[in-house]
Coordinates of C-alpha atoms in Angstrom, one line a residue:
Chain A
X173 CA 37.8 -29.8 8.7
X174 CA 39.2 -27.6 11.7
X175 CA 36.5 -26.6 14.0
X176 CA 36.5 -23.7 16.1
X177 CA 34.3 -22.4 18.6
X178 CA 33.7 -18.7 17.7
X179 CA 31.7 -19.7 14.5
X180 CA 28.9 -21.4 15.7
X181 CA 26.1 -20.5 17.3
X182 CA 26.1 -22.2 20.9
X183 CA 26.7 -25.5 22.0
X184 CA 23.9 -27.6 20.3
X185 CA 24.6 -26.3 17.2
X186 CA 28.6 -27.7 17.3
X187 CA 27.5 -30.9 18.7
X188 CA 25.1 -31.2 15.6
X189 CA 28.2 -30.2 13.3
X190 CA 30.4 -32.8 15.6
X191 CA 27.3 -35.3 14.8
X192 CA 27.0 -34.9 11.0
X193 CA 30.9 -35.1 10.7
X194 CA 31.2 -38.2 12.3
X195 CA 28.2 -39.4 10.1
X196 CA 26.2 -40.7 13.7
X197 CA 22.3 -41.5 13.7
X198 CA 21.5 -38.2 15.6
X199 CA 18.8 -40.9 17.2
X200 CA 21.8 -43.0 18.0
X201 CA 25.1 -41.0 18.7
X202 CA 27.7 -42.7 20.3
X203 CA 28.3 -40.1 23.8
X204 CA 31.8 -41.8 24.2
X205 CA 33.3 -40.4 20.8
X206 CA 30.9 -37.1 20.5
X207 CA 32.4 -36.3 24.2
X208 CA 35.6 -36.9 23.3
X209 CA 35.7 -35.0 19.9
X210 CA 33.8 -32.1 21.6
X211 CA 36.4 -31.9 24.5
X212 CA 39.5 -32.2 22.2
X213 CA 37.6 -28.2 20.6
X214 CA 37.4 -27.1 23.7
X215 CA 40.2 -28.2 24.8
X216 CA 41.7 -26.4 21.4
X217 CA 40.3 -22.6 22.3
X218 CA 42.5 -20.8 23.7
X219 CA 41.4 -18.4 26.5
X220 CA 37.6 -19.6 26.3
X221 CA 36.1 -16.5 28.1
X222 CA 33.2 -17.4 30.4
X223 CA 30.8 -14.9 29.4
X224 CA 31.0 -16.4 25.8
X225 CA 31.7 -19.7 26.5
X226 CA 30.4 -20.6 29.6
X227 CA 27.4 -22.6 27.1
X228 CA 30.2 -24.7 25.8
X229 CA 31.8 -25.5 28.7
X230 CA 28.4 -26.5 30.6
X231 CA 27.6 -28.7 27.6
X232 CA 31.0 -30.5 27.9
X233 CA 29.9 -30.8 31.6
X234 CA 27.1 -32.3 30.5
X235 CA 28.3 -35.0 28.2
X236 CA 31.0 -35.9 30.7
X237 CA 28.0 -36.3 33.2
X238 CA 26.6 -38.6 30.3
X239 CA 29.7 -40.3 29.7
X240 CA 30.6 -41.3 33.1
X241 CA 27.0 -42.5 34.1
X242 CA 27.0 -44.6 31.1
X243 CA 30.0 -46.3 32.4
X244 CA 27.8 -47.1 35.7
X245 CA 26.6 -50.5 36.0
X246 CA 23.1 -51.3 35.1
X247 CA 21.7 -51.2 38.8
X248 CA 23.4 -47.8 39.9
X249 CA 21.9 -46.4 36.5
X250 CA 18.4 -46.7 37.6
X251 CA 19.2 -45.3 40.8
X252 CA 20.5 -41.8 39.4
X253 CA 17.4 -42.1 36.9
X254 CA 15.4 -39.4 38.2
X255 CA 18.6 -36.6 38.5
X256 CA 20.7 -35.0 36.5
X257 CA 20.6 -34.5 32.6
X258 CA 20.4 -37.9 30.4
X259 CA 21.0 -38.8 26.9
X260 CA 17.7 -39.2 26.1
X261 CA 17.4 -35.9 27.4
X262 CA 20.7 -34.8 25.1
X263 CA 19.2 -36.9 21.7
X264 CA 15.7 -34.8 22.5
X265 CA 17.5 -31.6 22.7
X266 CA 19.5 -32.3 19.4
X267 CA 16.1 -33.5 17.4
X268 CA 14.5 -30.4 18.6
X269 CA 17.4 -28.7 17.1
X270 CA 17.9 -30.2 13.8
X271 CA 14.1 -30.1 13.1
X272 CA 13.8 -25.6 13.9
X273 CA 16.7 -25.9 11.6
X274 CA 15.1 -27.8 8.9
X275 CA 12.2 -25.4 9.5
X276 CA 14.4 -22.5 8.5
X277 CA 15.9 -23.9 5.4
X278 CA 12.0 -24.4 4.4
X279 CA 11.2 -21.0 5.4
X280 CA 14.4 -19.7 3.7
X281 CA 13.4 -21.9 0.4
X282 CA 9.5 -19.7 -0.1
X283 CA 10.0 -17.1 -2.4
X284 CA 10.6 -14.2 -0.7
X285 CA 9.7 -10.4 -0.5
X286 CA 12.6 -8.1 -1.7
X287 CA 14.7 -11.2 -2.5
X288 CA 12.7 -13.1 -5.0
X289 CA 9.3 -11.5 -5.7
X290 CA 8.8 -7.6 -5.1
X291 CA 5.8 -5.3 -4.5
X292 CA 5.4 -2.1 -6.9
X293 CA 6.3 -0.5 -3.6
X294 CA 9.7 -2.4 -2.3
X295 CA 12.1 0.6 -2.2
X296 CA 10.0 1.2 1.0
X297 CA 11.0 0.6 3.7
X298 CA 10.3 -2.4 6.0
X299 CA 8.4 -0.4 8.7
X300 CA 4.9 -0.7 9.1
X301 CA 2.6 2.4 9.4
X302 CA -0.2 0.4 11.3
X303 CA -1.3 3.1 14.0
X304 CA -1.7 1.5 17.5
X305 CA -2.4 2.3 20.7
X306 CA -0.5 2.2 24.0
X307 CA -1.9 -0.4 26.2
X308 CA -2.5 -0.8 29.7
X309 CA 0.2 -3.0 30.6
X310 CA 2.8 -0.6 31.1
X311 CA 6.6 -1.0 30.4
X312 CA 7.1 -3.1 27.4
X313 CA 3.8 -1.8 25.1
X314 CA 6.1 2.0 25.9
X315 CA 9.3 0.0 24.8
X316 CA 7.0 -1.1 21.6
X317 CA 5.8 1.9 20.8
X318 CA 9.0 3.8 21.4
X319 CA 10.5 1.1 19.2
X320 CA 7.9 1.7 16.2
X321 CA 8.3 5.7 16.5
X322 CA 11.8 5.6 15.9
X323 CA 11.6 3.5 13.1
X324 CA 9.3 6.4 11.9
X325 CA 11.6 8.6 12.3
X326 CA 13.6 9.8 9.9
X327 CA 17.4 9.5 11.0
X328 CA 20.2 10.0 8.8
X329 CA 23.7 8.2 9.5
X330 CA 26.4 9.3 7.1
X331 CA 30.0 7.3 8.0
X332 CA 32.9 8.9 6.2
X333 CA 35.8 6.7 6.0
X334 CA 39.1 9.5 7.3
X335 CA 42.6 8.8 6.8
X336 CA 44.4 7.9 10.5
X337 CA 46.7 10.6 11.8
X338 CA 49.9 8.0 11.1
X339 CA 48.5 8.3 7.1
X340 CA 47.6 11.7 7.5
X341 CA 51.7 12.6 8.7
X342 CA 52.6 10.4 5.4
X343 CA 50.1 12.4 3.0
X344 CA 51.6 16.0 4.5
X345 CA 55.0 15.2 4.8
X346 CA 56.4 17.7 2.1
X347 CA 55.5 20.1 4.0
X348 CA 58.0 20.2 6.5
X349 CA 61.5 20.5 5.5
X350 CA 64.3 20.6 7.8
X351 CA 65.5 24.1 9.1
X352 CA 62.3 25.6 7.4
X353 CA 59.7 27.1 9.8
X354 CA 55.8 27.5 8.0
X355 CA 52.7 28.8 9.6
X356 CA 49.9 26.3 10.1
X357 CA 47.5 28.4 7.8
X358 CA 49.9 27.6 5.2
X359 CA 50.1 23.8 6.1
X360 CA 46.0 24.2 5.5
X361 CA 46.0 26.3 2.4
X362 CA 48.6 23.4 0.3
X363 CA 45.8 21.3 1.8
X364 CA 42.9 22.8 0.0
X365 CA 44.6 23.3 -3.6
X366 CA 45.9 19.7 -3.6
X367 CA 42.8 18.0 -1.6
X368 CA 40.2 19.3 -3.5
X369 CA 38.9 16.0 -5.1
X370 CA 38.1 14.2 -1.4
X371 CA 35.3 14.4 -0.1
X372 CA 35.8 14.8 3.6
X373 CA 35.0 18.4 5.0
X374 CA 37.9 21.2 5.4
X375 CA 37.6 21.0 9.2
X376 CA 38.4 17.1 9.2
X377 CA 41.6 17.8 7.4
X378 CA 42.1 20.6 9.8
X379 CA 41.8 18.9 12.7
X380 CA 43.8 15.9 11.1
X381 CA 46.6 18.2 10.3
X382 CA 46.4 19.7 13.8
X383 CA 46.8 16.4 15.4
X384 CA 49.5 15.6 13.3
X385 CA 51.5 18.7 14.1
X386 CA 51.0 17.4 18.1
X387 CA 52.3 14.4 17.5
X388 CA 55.6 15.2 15.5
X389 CA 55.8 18.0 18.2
X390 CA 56.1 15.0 20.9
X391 CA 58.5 13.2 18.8
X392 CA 60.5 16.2 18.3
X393 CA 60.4 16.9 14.5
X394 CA 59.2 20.0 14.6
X395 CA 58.2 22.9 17.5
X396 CA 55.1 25.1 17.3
X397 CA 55.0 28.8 18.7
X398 CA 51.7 30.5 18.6
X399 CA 51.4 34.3 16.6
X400 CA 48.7 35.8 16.7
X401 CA 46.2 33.9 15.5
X402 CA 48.7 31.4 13.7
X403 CA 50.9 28.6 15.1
X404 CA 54.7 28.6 13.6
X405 CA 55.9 25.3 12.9
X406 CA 60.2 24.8 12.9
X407 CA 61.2 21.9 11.3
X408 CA 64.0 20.4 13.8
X409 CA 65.3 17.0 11.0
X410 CA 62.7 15.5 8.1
X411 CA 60.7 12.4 8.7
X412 CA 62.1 9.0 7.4
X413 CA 61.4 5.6 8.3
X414 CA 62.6 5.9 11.8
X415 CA 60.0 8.7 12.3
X416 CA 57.3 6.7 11.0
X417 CA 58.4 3.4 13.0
X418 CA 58.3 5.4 16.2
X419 CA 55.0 7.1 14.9
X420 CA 53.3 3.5 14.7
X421 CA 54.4 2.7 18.2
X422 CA 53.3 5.8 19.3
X423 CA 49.8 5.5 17.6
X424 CA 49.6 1.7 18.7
X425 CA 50.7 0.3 15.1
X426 CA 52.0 -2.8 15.3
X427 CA 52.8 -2.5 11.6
X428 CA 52.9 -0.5 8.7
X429 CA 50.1 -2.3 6.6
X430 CA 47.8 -2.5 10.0
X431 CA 48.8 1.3 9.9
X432 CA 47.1 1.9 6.4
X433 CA 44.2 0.5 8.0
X434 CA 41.1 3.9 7.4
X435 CA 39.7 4.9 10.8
X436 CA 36.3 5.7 10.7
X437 CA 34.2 8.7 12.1
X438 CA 30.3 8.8 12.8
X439 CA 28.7 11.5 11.7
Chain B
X266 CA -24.9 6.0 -7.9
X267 CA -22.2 5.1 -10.2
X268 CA -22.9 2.2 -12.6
X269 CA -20.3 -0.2 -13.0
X270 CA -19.1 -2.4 -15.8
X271 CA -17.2 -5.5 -15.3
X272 CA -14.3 -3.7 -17.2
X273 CA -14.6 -0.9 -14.6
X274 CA -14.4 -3.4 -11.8
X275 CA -11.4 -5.0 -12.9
X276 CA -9.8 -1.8 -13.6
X277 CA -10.1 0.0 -10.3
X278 CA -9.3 -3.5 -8.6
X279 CA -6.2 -2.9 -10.4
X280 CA -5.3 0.1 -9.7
X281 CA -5.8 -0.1 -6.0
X282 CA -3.9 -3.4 -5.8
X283 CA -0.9 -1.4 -8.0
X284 CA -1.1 1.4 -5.6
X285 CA -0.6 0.0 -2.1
X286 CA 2.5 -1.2 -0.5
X287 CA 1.0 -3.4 1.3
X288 CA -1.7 -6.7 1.2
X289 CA -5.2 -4.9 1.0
X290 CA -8.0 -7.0 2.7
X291 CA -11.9 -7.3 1.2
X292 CA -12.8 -4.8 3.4
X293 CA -10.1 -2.0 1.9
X294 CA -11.6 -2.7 -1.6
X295 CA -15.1 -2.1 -0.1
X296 CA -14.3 0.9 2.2
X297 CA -12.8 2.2 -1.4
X298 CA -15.3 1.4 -3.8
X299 CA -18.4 1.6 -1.9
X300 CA -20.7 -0.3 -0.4
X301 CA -22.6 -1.7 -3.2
X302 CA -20.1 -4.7 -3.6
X303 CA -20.5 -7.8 -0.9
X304 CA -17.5 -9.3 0.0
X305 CA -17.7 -12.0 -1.9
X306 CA -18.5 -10.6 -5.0
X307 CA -15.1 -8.3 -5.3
X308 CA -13.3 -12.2 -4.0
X309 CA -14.7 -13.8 -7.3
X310 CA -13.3 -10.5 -9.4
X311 CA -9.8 -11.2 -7.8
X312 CA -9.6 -14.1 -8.6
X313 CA -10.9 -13.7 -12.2
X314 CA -8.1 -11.4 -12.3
X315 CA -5.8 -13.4 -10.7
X316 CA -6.1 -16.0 -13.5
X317 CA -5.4 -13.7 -16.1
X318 CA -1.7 -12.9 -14.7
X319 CA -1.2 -16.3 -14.6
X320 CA -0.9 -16.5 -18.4
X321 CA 2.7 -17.3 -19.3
X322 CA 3.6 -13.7 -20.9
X323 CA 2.4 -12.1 -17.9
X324 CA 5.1 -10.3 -15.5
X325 CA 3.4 -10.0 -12.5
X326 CA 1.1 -12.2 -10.1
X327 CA -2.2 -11.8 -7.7
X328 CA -1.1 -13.7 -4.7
X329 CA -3.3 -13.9 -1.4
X330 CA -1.4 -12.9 1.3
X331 CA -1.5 -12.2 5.4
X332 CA -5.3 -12.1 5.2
X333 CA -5.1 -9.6 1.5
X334 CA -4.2 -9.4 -1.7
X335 CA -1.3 -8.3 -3.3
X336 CA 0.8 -7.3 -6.7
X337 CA 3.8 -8.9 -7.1
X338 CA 6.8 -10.0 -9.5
X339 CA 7.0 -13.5 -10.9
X340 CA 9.8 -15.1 -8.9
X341 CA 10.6 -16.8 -12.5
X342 CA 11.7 -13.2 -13.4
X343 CA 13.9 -12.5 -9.9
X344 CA 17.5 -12.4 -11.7
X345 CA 15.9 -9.8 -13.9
X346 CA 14.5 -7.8 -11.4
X347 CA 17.5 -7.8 -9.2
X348 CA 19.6 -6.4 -11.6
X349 CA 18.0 -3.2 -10.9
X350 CA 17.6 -3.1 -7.5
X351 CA 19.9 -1.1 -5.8
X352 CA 19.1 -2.4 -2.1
X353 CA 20.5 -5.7 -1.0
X354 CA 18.3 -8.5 -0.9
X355 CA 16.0 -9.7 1.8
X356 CA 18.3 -11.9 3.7
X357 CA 18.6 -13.4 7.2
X358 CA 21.1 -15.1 8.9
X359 CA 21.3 -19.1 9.9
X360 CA 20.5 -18.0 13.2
X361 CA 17.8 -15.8 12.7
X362 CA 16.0 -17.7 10.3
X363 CA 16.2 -20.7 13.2
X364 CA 14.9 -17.8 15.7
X365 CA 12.0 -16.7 13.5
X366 CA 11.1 -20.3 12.6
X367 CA 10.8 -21.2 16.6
X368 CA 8.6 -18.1 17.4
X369 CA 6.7 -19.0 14.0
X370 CA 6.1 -22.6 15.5
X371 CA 6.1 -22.1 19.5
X372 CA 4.1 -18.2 19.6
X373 CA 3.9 -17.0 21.8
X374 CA 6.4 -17.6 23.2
X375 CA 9.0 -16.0 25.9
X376 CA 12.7 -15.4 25.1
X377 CA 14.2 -18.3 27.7
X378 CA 11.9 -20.8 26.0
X379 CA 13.6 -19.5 22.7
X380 CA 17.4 -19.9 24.3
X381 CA 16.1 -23.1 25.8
X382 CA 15.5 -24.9 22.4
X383 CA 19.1 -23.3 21.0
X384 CA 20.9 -23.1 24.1
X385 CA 22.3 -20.3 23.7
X386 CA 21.0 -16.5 24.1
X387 CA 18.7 -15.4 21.5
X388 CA 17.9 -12.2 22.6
X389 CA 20.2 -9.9 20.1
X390 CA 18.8 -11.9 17.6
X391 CA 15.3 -11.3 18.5
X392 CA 16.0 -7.6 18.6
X393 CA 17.7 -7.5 15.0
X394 CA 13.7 -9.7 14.1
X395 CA 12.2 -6.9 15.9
X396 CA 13.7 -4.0 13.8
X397 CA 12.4 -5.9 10.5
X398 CA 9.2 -6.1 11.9
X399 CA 9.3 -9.7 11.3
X400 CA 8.9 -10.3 15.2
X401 CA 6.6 -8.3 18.0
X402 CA 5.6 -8.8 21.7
X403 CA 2.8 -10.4 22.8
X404 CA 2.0 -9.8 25.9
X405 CA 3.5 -10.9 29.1
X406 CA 3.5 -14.8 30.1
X407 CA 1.7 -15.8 33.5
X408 CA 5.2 -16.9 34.2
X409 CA 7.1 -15.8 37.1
X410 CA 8.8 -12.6 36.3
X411 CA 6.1 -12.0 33.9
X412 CA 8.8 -12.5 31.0
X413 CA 7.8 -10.9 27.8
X414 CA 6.6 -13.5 24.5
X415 CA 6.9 -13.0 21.2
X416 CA 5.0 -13.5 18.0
X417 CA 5.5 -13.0 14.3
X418 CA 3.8 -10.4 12.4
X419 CA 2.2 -10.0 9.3
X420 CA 4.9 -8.8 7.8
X421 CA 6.6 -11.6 8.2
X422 CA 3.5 -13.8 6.6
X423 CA 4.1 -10.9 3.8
X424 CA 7.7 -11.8 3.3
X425 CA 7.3 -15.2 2.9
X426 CA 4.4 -15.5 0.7
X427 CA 1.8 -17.1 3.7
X428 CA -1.9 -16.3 3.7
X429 CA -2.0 -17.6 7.5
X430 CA 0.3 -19.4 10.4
X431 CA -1.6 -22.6 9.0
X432 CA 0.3 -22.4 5.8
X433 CA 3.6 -23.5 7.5
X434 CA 4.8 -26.9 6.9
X435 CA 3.7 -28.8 10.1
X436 CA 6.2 -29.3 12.5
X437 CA 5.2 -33.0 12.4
X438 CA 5.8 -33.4 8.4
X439 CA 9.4 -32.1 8.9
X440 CA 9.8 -34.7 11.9
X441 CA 9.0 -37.5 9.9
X442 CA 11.3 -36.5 7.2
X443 CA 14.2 -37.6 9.0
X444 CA 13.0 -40.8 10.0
X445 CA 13.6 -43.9 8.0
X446 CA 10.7 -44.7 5.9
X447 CA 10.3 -48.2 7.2
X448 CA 10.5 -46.4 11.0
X449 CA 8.0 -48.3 13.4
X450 CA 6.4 -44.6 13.6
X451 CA 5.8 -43.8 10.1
X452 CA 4.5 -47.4 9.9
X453 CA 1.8 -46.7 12.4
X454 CA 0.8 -43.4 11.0
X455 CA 0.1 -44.7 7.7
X456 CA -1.9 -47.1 9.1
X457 CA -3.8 -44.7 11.3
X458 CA -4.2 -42.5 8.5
X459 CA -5.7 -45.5 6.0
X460 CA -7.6 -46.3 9.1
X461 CA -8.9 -43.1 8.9
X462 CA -10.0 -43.4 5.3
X463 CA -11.6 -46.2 5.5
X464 CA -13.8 -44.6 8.5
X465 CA -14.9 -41.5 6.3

């Protein structure tokens, strides 16, 4: 079983995995292998960044500390007694540990609300309606009751999944044939008799067409002269592969299928 | 005044336990049905009533709750229920759960002395806890800083079926399940317990 840092949740919580792998006495643990075992992960991650690793990296100082007193002889140990972390100190902190998590699983096994039992009323939501008052105490009964007032309020986020401009370019690309020049109203209007089964509004696939125009305008496919109240698009040569391979640079694509990947917008 | 059969009684008991989304305490089924009942006259109707959803081809249970009564679904029947539900389940994380359980066992308590126990930071955690409601401040510690603590809330005794705090497994209990039977400490609390015994 490979290890890595990123999937668990701080230090403690990989020593205990490191501890149950090895099959120790968590009472018991041999520091010399756990130590070594924990290095040789940490050791593994590359580019350990400090903000999100700096937990690991002080527990590995820790159990090197451990380690290397260990190795003292009986006499110098009782001098350091009184500084520094020991392994009692370690074996405590690893108890504590496995016993909240033990505590969890119980908590996890009750039969729960809106997993396993339900109330006539469960499509409500989970926000209580319990008036209460602003206390005294100042800032964090305001951060409490802002906190329950926006729950109360009613806020709506819609997320539309839109096609990037790179699959945009594919979807359009009829439209422009070498040598031909088209208005953009017209690039718009073969939108809305072929688009009309998607969902997302006419002025997403406006402004998705517009951005696309700008970009094969910078790569030289076509040229756009405003008319009125229109912009002419000349086709200069059609779009093939090599288009689309300098289109992914251009829109930071490392690769086609990364390229189908749907961008998102927040309504 | 109204005159009320026992039929009555259970009826409206009923109907107001049906109609409320959350646990409704002695004193909501007095406020609702007058003063004429004592609070522990409307206790013995619930659980009268109680006992008859516990009859096998019953669907639904009386179960007492966060300090009040409440309708539910037999968890026998969840697969059944599920099926229709369109919202996901009622689910926390590893994490979480080991975040709610520490505040459950330690409240109040401040956020470092959460991130001490795990350490590591707990505090996007205990914000994701606040938004369910599960987890709420209380009050500031005497500690330096005056660091906010935390406590759980009766939602969360709602979610997981307690009446009170008390009706967590003691911290103690789950200690001794991962020592050896014969340990030297289990040894001596069975024979202070039977000490005990024979005192009473």
């Amino acid at each position: 079983m490979e290890f890595a840092i990123g999937t668990f949740e701080g230090p403690l919580d990989l020593l205990l995995a490191l501890v149950r792998k090895e099959e120790m006495d968590i009472m018991e643990i041999d520091i010399h292998r756990i130590t070594q075992k924990y290095l040789a992960i940490i050791q593994k991650t590359p580019q350990l960044n400090l903000n999100e690793g700096g937990e690991f990296i002080q527990m590995a100082s820790t159990l090197i500390y451990i380690k290397s007193r260990s190795l003292l002889p009986q006499e110098a140990e009782e001098i350091l007694e009184e500084e520094g972390p020991s392994k009692e100190d370690l074996i405590q902190a690893l108890a504590q540990h496995n016993y909240y998590l033990k505590a969890a699983e119980k908590l996890n096994e009750r039969p729960s609300l809106n997993r396993d039992i339900w109330t006539c009323c469960s499509s409500m939501d989970f926000v209580s309606v319990e008036s209460e008052e602003i206390q005294a105490d100042g800032l964090f009964s305001l951060i409490g009751a802002f906190r329950k007032a926006l729950k109360r309020a009613y806020t709506f986020k819609i997320k539309i999944s839109l096609p990037s401009v790179f699959e945009w370019i594919h979807k359009i690309q009829s439209f422009f044939i070498k040598g031909k020049t088209r208005s953009f109203q017209q690039l718009i209007r073969q939108q809305k008799s072929t688009q009309k089964e998607e969902h997302w509004s006419s002025v997403h696939q406006i402004l998705l067409s517009f951005l696309s125009i700008l970009e094969l305008g910078k790569l030289g496919v076509v040229t756009m002269v405003q008319k009125d109240k229109d912009i002419q698009i000349q086709t200069h040569r059609e779009i093939d592969e090599k288009i689309f391979y300098m289109l992914g640079k251009d829109l930071s694509f490392d690769k086609p299928s990364k390229a189908m990947r749907k961008g998102s917008v927040v309504q | 005044m109204k005159k009320w059969s026992k039929d009555d009684i259970f009826s409206v008991l009923e109907s107001l336990l049906f109609s409320s989304d959350k646990p409704l305490k002695i004193s909501d089924f007095l406020s609702s049905m007058g003063e004429n009942f004592k609070g522990a006259e409307i206790r013995d109707y619930l659980d009268q009533l109680s006992k008859t959803y516990q009859k096998k081809n019953r669907g639904i249970e009386l179960r007492e709750v966060a300090g009040g009564y409440q309708l539910v679904t037999k968890n026998e029947n969840k697969v059944f229920v599920q099926c229709l539900k369109k919202r996901r389940p009622f689910q926390l994380s590893k994490p979480s759960l080991e975040v709610l359980s520490i505040i459950a066992y330690q409240q109040p308590c401040t956020r470092a002395e959460i991130s001490q126990i795990r350490r590591t930071d707990s505090g996007h955690i205990l914000r994701r806890l606040m938004d369910r409601n599960l987890v709420s401040f209380a009050g500031q510690s005497e500690q330096p800083g005056k660091p906010m603590m935390y406590k759980t809330t009766q939602k969360f005794l709602e979610v997981y079926g307690l009446k009170n705090l008390k009706g967590l497994p003691s911290l103690d209990d789950i200690k001794n399940e991962f020592l050896p039977e014969d340990s030297e400490e289990n040894r001596v609390q069975f024979n202070l317990e039977a000490l005990s015994e024979n005192v009473d």
